[in-house]
Amino acid sequence: MIRVVIIGLGNIGTHLYNAFSALNNVSIAMLYNRTETALLPFKNSVNTTTNINNLPDADVYIIAISDDNIISLSTALKLQNKLVVHTSGSVPISVLDDKNRKGSFYPLQTFSKEAVVDFARIPICIEAENKTDEALLLQLAESVSNSVHKISSEQRKSIHLAAVFVNNFSNHMYQIGQEICEANKVPFSILSPLIQETVAKLNTLSPYNAQTGPAKRNDIGTMQRHITELTNNTHKEIYSVISKSITNTYGKKL
């Protein structure tokens, strides 16, 4: 039985609790959160605390909080020689306080509290300073996921950067698309089959080979008309920069 303490009940911490609580080989020893409000839904099912000095003995302590607060919380822990890991994609394990053993447990997915996720399909990237801790994190990760990877801090930082492009930036493009649709009284749902097909193609084609559109064709007339139609100057700039990047990628110059 792996005893786990989850520190922080934001999006990732909540989903980790849901995933671990369904397992027979994992016991959640305690949930910690800075504010009591976030703990209220869990009061009847697990031990909770708002006192960082009140954490019980466990095999793994998972810090699931914002990147900017990891260092200070790690320093505040009164633990000694325990395995403390964080869930950040961009923070190296070296920032964790030296009084404890260090590691990372990074689920590579976008999380919203209200959205149900299938953890079995989520890649989990693990890292530890020694083989014993690595084996424990591997066991914990493989209990919930079918895709577990031993990844260094440097590799994880690169993965997180790539994820910002394919997830955060692409979602912002969807938002701009929705704004354009709504401004012209067209339902955003009309674009749903296109979005789904764009993602589905990546199962058989590389992003390079899957690219289509006026920028790849260097269709200057269409691109100029699009920029003229846009009323938001930031959107004009985004359209121009991305179009230039695509056109240059395929050997043409704007």
mmCIF file of C-alpha atoms in Angstrom:
data_model
loop_
_atom_site.group_PDB
_atom_site.id
_atom_site.type_symbol
_atom_site.label_atom_id
_atom_site.label_comp_id
_atom_site.label_asym_id
_atom_site.label_seq_id
_atom_site.Cartn_x
_atom_site.Cartn_y
_atom_site.Cartn_z
ATOM 1 C CA MET A 1 0.000 0.000 0.000
ATOM 2 C CA ILE A 2 1.427 3.386 -1.040
ATOM 3 C CA ARG A 3 0.525 6.159 1.395
ATOM 4 C CA VAL A 4 0.138 9.541 -0.297
ATOM 5 C CA VAL A 5 -0.363 13.077 0.979
ATOM 6 C CA ILE A 6 -1.703 15.552 -1.588
ATOM 7 C CA ILE A 7 -0.703 19.146 -0.912
ATOM 8 C CA GLY A 8 -3.010 21.543 -2.746
ATOM 9 C CA LEU A 9 -6.522 21.017 -4.097
ATOM 10 C CA GLY A 10 -6.480 22.948 -7.330
ATOM 11 C CA ASN A 11 -7.267 21.278 -10.642
ATOM 12 C CA ILE A 12 -4.410 18.736 -10.575
ATOM 13 C CA GLY A 13 -4.683 17.948 -6.867
ATOM 14 C CA THR A 14 -8.415 17.301 -7.147
ATOM 15 C CA HIS A 15 -8.007 14.988 -10.125
ATOM 16 C CA LEU A 16 -5.151 13.122 -8.439
ATOM 17 C CA TYR A 17 -7.357 12.587 -5.400
ATOM 18 C CA ASN A 18 -10.153 11.207 -7.594
ATOM 19 C CA ALA A 19 -7.752 8.880 -9.412
ATOM 20 C CA PHE A 20 -5.904 7.599 -6.325
ATOM 21 C CA SER A 21 -9.018 7.156 -4.206
ATOM 22 C CA ALA A 22 -10.319 4.576 -6.693
ATOM 23 C CA LEU A 23 -7.235 2.348 -6.281
ATOM 24 C CA ASN A 24 -6.746 -0.592 -3.931
ATOM 25 C CA ASN A 25 -2.977 -0.166 -3.649
ATOM 26 C CA VAL A 26 -2.961 3.547 -2.783
ATOM 27 C CA SER A 27 -4.082 5.114 0.481
ATOM 28 C CA ILE A 28 -4.558 8.885 0.703
ATOM 29 C CA ALA A 29 -3.242 9.711 4.165
ATOM 30 C CA MET A 30 -4.294 13.353 4.057
ATOM 31 C CA LEU A 31 -5.306 16.294 1.885
ATOM 32 C CA TYR A 32 -3.756 19.676 2.671
ATOM 33 C CA ASN A 33 -5.030 22.994 1.392
ATOM 34 C CA ARG A 34 -4.293 26.524 2.521
ATOM 35 C CA THR A 35 -7.996 27.396 2.757
ATOM 36 C CA GLU A 36 -10.722 25.375 4.451
ATOM 37 C CA THR A 37 -13.314 25.957 1.723
ATOM 38 C CA ALA A 38 -11.631 23.698 -0.826
ATOM 39 C CA LEU A 39 -11.436 20.875 1.748
ATOM 40 C CA LEU A 40 -15.130 20.839 2.654
ATOM 41 C CA PRO A 41 -16.266 18.392 -0.087
ATOM 42 C CA PHE A 42 -13.705 15.833 1.132
ATOM 43 C CA LYS A 43 -14.283 16.027 4.897
ATOM 44 C CA ASN A 44 -16.352 12.844 5.108
ATOM 45 C CA SER A 45 -14.023 10.670 3.054
ATOM 46 C CA VAL A 46 -10.433 11.534 3.988
ATOM 47 C CA ASN A 47 -8.365 13.320 6.632
ATOM 48 C CA THR A 48 -7.849 16.997 5.794
ATOM 49 C CA THR A 49 -5.875 19.898 7.226
ATOM 50 C CA THR A 50 -5.030 23.543 6.683
ATOM 51 C CA ASN A 51 -1.973 23.223 8.930
ATOM 52 C CA ILE A 52 1.166 22.452 6.931
ATOM 53 C CA ASN A 53 2.819 21.237 10.153
ATOM 54 C CA ASN A 54 0.122 18.602 10.660
ATOM 55 C CA LEU A 55 1.026 16.187 7.850
ATOM 56 C CA PRO A 56 1.108 12.463 8.752
ATOM 57 C CA ASP A 57 3.712 9.898 7.784
ATOM 58 C CA ALA A 58 3.480 8.880 4.123
ATOM 59 C CA ASP A 59 5.507 7.351 1.299
ATOM 60 C CA VAL A 60 5.019 10.267 -1.105
ATOM 61 C CA TYR A 61 4.104 13.909 -0.558
ATOM 62 C CA ILE A 62 2.746 15.454 -3.764
ATOM 63 C CA ILE A 63 2.896 19.239 -4.060
ATOM 64 C CA ALA A 64 0.141 20.220 -6.502
ATOM 65 C CA ILE A 65 0.173 24.013 -6.319
ATOM 66 C CA SER A 66 1.132 26.925 -8.573
ATOM 67 C CA ASP A 67 4.743 26.970 -9.788
ATOM 68 C CA ASP A 68 5.554 30.251 -8.042
ATOM 69 C CA ASN A 69 4.722 28.817 -4.612
ATOM 70 C CA ILE A 70 6.533 25.467 -4.825
ATOM 71 C CA ILE A 71 9.817 26.699 -3.361
ATOM 72 C CA SER A 72 8.291 28.436 -0.349
ATOM 73 C CA LEU A 73 5.966 25.538 0.483
ATOM 74 C CA SER A 74 8.759 22.993 0.104
ATOM 75 C CA THR A 75 10.862 25.055 2.494
ATOM 76 C CA ALA A 76 7.987 25.330 4.979
ATOM 77 C CA LEU A 77 7.536 21.547 5.251
ATOM 78 C CA LYS A 78 8.688 20.178 8.606
ATOM 79 C CA LEU A 79 9.432 16.773 7.095
ATOM 80 C CA GLN A 80 12.867 15.160 7.044
ATOM 81 C CA ASN A 81 14.207 12.680 4.465
ATOM 82 C CA LYS A 82 10.763 12.105 2.931
ATOM 83 C CA LEU A 83 9.997 11.768 -0.780
ATOM 84 C CA VAL A 84 8.529 15.128 -1.822
ATOM 85 C CA VAL A 85 7.512 15.604 -5.451
ATOM 86 C CA HIS A 86 5.787 18.329 -7.421
ATOM 87 C CA THR A 87 3.433 18.173 -10.402
ATOM 88 C CA SER A 88 4.875 21.094 -12.375
ATOM 89 C CA GLY A 89 5.918 20.770 -15.985
ATOM 90 C CA SER A 90 8.364 23.673 -16.004
ATOM 91 C CA VAL A 91 10.003 23.614 -12.545
ATOM 92 C CA PRO A 92 13.125 21.446 -11.975
ATOM 93 C CA ILE A 93 13.191 19.166 -8.959
ATOM 94 C CA SER A 94 16.314 20.972 -7.758
ATOM 95 C CA VAL A 95 14.167 23.812 -6.356
ATOM 96 C CA LEU A 96 12.689 21.486 -3.731
ATOM 97 C CA ASP A 97 14.190 21.865 -0.266
ATOM 98 C CA ASP A 98 17.277 19.724 0.379
ATOM 99 C CA LYS A 99 15.999 18.361 3.689
ATOM 100 C CA ASN A 100 13.846 15.888 1.763
ATOM 101 C CA ARG A 101 14.301 13.541 -1.180
ATOM 102 C CA LYS A 102 13.163 15.129 -4.431
ATOM 103 C CA GLY A 103 11.111 14.093 -7.420
ATOM 104 C CA SER A 104 8.366 14.995 -9.871
ATOM 105 C CA PHE A 105 5.040 13.435 -10.789
ATOM 106 C CA TYR A 106 3.835 15.337 -13.858
ATOM 107 C CA PRO A 107 0.553 14.331 -15.544
ATOM 108 C CA LEU A 108 0.770 15.684 -19.092
ATOM 109 C CA GLN A 109 -2.802 16.875 -19.528
ATOM 110 C CA THR A 110 -4.975 19.963 -19.234
ATOM 111 C CA PHE A 111 -7.163 19.808 -16.131
ATOM 112 C CA SER A 112 -10.383 21.555 -15.192
ATOM 113 C CA LYS A 113 -12.153 20.537 -11.992
ATOM 114 C CA GLU A 114 -15.505 20.098 -13.734
ATOM 115 C CA ALA A 115 -14.143 17.989 -16.614
ATOM 116 C CA VAL A 116 -13.913 14.197 -16.221
ATOM 117 C CA VAL A 117 -10.593 12.716 -17.375
ATOM 118 C CA ASP A 118 -9.493 9.153 -18.006
ATOM 119 C CA PHE A 119 -6.193 8.903 -16.142
ATOM 120 C CA ALA A 120 -5.381 5.616 -17.861
ATOM 121 C CA ARG A 121 -4.768 7.586 -21.068
ATOM 122 C CA ILE A 122 -2.787 10.440 -19.509
ATOM 123 C CA PRO A 123 1.017 10.294 -19.883
ATOM 124 C CA ILE A 124 2.716 10.684 -16.510
ATOM 125 C CA CYS A 125 6.319 11.860 -16.405
ATOM 126 C CA ILE A 126 8.290 10.873 -13.317
ATOM 127 C CA GLU A 127 11.703 11.836 -11.999
ATOM 128 C CA ALA A 128 13.597 11.031 -8.820
ATOM 129 C CA GLU A 129 17.102 11.407 -7.437
ATOM 130 C CA ASN A 130 17.636 7.716 -6.700
ATOM 131 C CA LYS A 131 16.467 4.382 -8.085
ATOM 132 C CA THR A 132 14.450 3.413 -4.999
ATOM 133 C CA ASP A 133 12.311 6.541 -5.159
ATOM 134 C CA GLU A 134 12.053 6.227 -8.930
ATOM 135 C CA ALA A 135 10.716 2.689 -8.538
ATOM 136 C CA LEU A 136 8.104 3.889 -6.048
ATOM 137 C CA LEU A 137 6.959 6.715 -8.342
ATOM 138 C CA LEU A 138 6.886 4.284 -11.247
ATOM 139 C CA GLN A 139 4.637 1.939 -9.264
ATOM 140 C CA LEU A 140 2.358 4.824 -8.269
ATOM 141 C CA ALA A 141 2.147 6.186 -11.809
ATOM 142 C CA GLU A 142 1.531 2.786 -13.387
ATOM 143 C CA SER A 143 -1.348 2.258 -10.958
ATOM 144 C CA VAL A 144 -3.317 5.013 -12.703
ATOM 145 C CA SER A 145 -1.802 5.378 -16.180
ATOM 146 C CA ASN A 146 -0.901 3.158 -19.116
ATOM 147 C CA SER A 147 1.661 5.704 -20.318
ATOM 148 C CA VAL A 148 4.476 6.349 -17.831
ATOM 149 C CA HIS A 149 7.798 7.941 -18.771
ATOM 150 C CA LYS A 150 11.065 8.551 -16.921
ATOM 151 C CA ILE A 151 11.800 12.152 -17.837
ATOM 152 C CA SER A 152 14.549 14.505 -16.626
ATOM 153 C CA SER A 153 13.818 18.051 -15.476
ATOM 154 C CA GLU A 154 15.336 19.408 -18.699
ATOM 155 C CA GLN A 155 13.202 17.120 -20.860
ATOM 156 C CA ARG A 156 10.097 17.916 -18.830
ATOM 157 C CA LYS A 157 10.685 21.643 -19.329
ATOM 158 C CA SER A 158 10.802 21.101 -23.094
ATOM 159 C CA ILE A 159 7.657 18.963 -23.023
ATOM 160 C CA HIS A 160 5.848 21.665 -21.074
ATOM 161 C CA LEU A 161 6.910 24.298 -23.617
ATOM 162 C CA ALA A 162 5.657 22.121 -26.478
ATOM 163 C CA ALA A 163 2.406 21.537 -24.569
ATOM 164 C CA VAL A 164 1.821 25.290 -24.301
ATOM 165 C CA PHE A 165 1.899 25.498 -28.100
ATOM 166 C CA VAL A 166 -0.335 22.495 -28.817
ATOM 167 C CA ASN A 167 -2.798 23.076 -25.979
ATOM 168 C CA ASN A 168 -2.869 26.590 -24.535
ATOM 169 C CA PHE A 169 -2.144 28.429 -27.769
ATOM 170 C CA SER A 170 -4.411 26.240 -29.901
ATOM 171 C CA ASN A 171 -7.257 26.716 -27.407
ATOM 172 C CA HIS A 172 -6.767 30.483 -27.656
ATOM 173 C CA MET A 173 -7.154 30.126 -31.420
ATOM 174 C CA TYR A 174 -10.481 28.392 -30.784
ATOM 175 C CA GLN A 175 -11.531 31.341 -28.632
ATOM 176 C CA ILE A 176 -10.689 33.805 -31.417
ATOM 177 C CA GLY A 177 -12.574 31.615 -33.873
ATOM 178 C CA GLN A 178 -15.575 31.635 -31.560
ATOM 179 C CA GLU A 179 -15.454 35.436 -31.306
ATOM 180 C CA ILE A 180 -15.405 35.750 -35.104
ATOM 181 C CA CYS A 181 -18.328 33.349 -35.426
ATOM 182 C CA GLU A 182 -20.409 35.105 -32.773
ATOM 183 C CA ALA A 183 -19.705 38.532 -34.264
ATOM 184 C CA ASN A 184 -21.152 37.283 -37.536
ATOM 185 C CA LYS A 185 -24.069 35.360 -35.991
ATOM 186 C CA VAL A 186 -22.681 31.942 -36.916
ATOM 187 C CA PRO A 187 -22.684 29.094 -34.335
ATOM 188 C CA PHE A 188 -19.183 28.106 -33.222
ATOM 189 C CA SER A 189 -20.357 24.459 -33.310
ATOM 190 C CA ILE A 190 -20.152 24.566 -37.110
ATOM 191 C CA LEU A 191 -16.358 24.380 -36.697
ATOM 192 C CA SER A 192 -16.455 21.308 -34.434
ATOM 193 C CA PRO A 193 -16.080 18.682 -37.218
ATOM 194 C CA LEU A 194 -13.112 20.634 -38.613
ATOM 195 C CA ILE A 195 -11.423 20.796 -35.200
ATOM 196 C CA GLN A 196 -11.965 17.072 -34.633
ATOM 197 C CA GLU A 197 -10.645 16.153 -38.094
ATOM 198 C CA THR A 198 -7.564 18.337 -37.595
ATOM 199 C CA VAL A 199 -6.700 16.395 -34.436
ATOM 200 C CA ALA A 200 -7.642 13.009 -35.927
ATOM 201 C CA LYS A 201 -5.279 13.476 -38.866
ATOM 202 C CA LEU A 202 -2.349 13.570 -36.465
ATOM 203 C CA ASN A 203 -2.894 9.845 -35.807
ATOM 204 C CA THR A 204 -1.649 9.117 -39.329
ATOM 205 C CA LEU A 205 0.207 12.250 -40.460
ATOM 206 C CA SER A 206 2.913 14.442 -38.970
ATOM 207 C CA PRO A 207 1.882 18.045 -38.260
ATOM 208 C CA TYR A 208 4.187 19.087 -41.101
ATOM 209 C CA ASN A 209 2.395 16.879 -43.627
ATOM 210 C CA ALA A 210 -1.061 17.655 -42.269
ATOM 211 C CA GLN A 211 -0.744 21.423 -42.788
ATOM 212 C CA THR A 212 -3.197 23.034 -45.228
ATOM 213 C CA GLY A 213 -4.528 26.552 -45.808
ATOM 214 C CA PRO A 214 -3.694 29.834 -47.533
ATOM 215 C CA ALA A 215 -0.384 30.392 -45.697
ATOM 216 C CA LYS A 216 1.013 27.048 -46.870
ATOM 217 C CA ARG A 217 -0.104 27.829 -50.434
ATOM 218 C CA ASN A 218 1.316 31.364 -50.099
ATOM 219 C CA ASP A 219 -2.095 32.636 -51.189
ATOM 220 C CA ILE A 220 -1.316 36.309 -50.592
ATOM 221 C CA GLY A 221 -4.673 37.584 -51.839
ATOM 222 C CA THR A 222 -6.689 35.451 -49.412
ATOM 223 C CA MET A 223 -4.441 36.314 -46.483
ATOM 224 C CA GLN A 224 -4.690 40.026 -47.195
ATOM 225 C CA ARG A 225 -8.488 39.795 -47.356
ATOM 226 C CA HIS A 226 -8.555 37.951 -44.027
ATOM 227 C CA ILE A 227 -6.424 40.614 -42.348
ATOM 228 C CA THR A 228 -8.696 43.334 -43.755
ATOM 229 C CA GLU A 229 -11.782 41.529 -42.423
ATOM 230 C CA LEU A 230 -10.360 41.308 -38.895
ATOM 231 C CA THR A 231 -11.372 44.225 -36.690
ATOM 232 C CA ASN A 232 -9.216 43.379 -33.681
ATOM 233 C CA ASN A 233 -5.637 44.642 -34.112
ATOM 234 C CA THR A 234 -4.214 41.899 -31.878
ATOM 235 C CA HIS A 235 -5.957 39.284 -34.019
ATOM 236 C CA LYS A 236 -4.483 40.916 -37.141
ATOM 237 C CA GLU A 237 -1.012 40.633 -35.614
ATOM 238 C CA ILE A 238 -1.534 36.996 -34.601
ATOM 239 C CA TYR A 239 -2.812 36.128 -38.081
ATOM 240 C CA SER A 240 0.194 37.804 -39.735
ATOM 241 C CA VAL A 241 2.829 36.245 -37.462
ATOM 242 C CA ILE A 242 1.438 32.704 -37.688
ATOM 243 C CA SER A 243 0.892 32.978 -41.460
ATOM 244 C CA LYS A 244 4.493 34.125 -41.894
ATOM 245 C CA SER A 245 5.748 31.204 -39.799
ATOM 246 C CA ILE A 246 3.736 28.693 -41.854
ATOM 247 C CA THR A 247 4.778 30.195 -45.191
ATOM 248 C CA ASN A 248 8.454 30.233 -44.187
ATOM 249 C CA THR A 249 8.199 26.616 -42.948
ATOM 250 C CA TYR A 250 7.162 25.488 -46.421
ATOM 251 C CA GLY A 251 9.942 27.354 -48.222
ATOM 252 C CA LYS A 252 8.145 30.528 -49.206
ATOM 253 C CA LYS A 253 8.566 34.066 -47.982
ATOM 254 C CA LEU A 254 5.842 36.571 -47.204
#
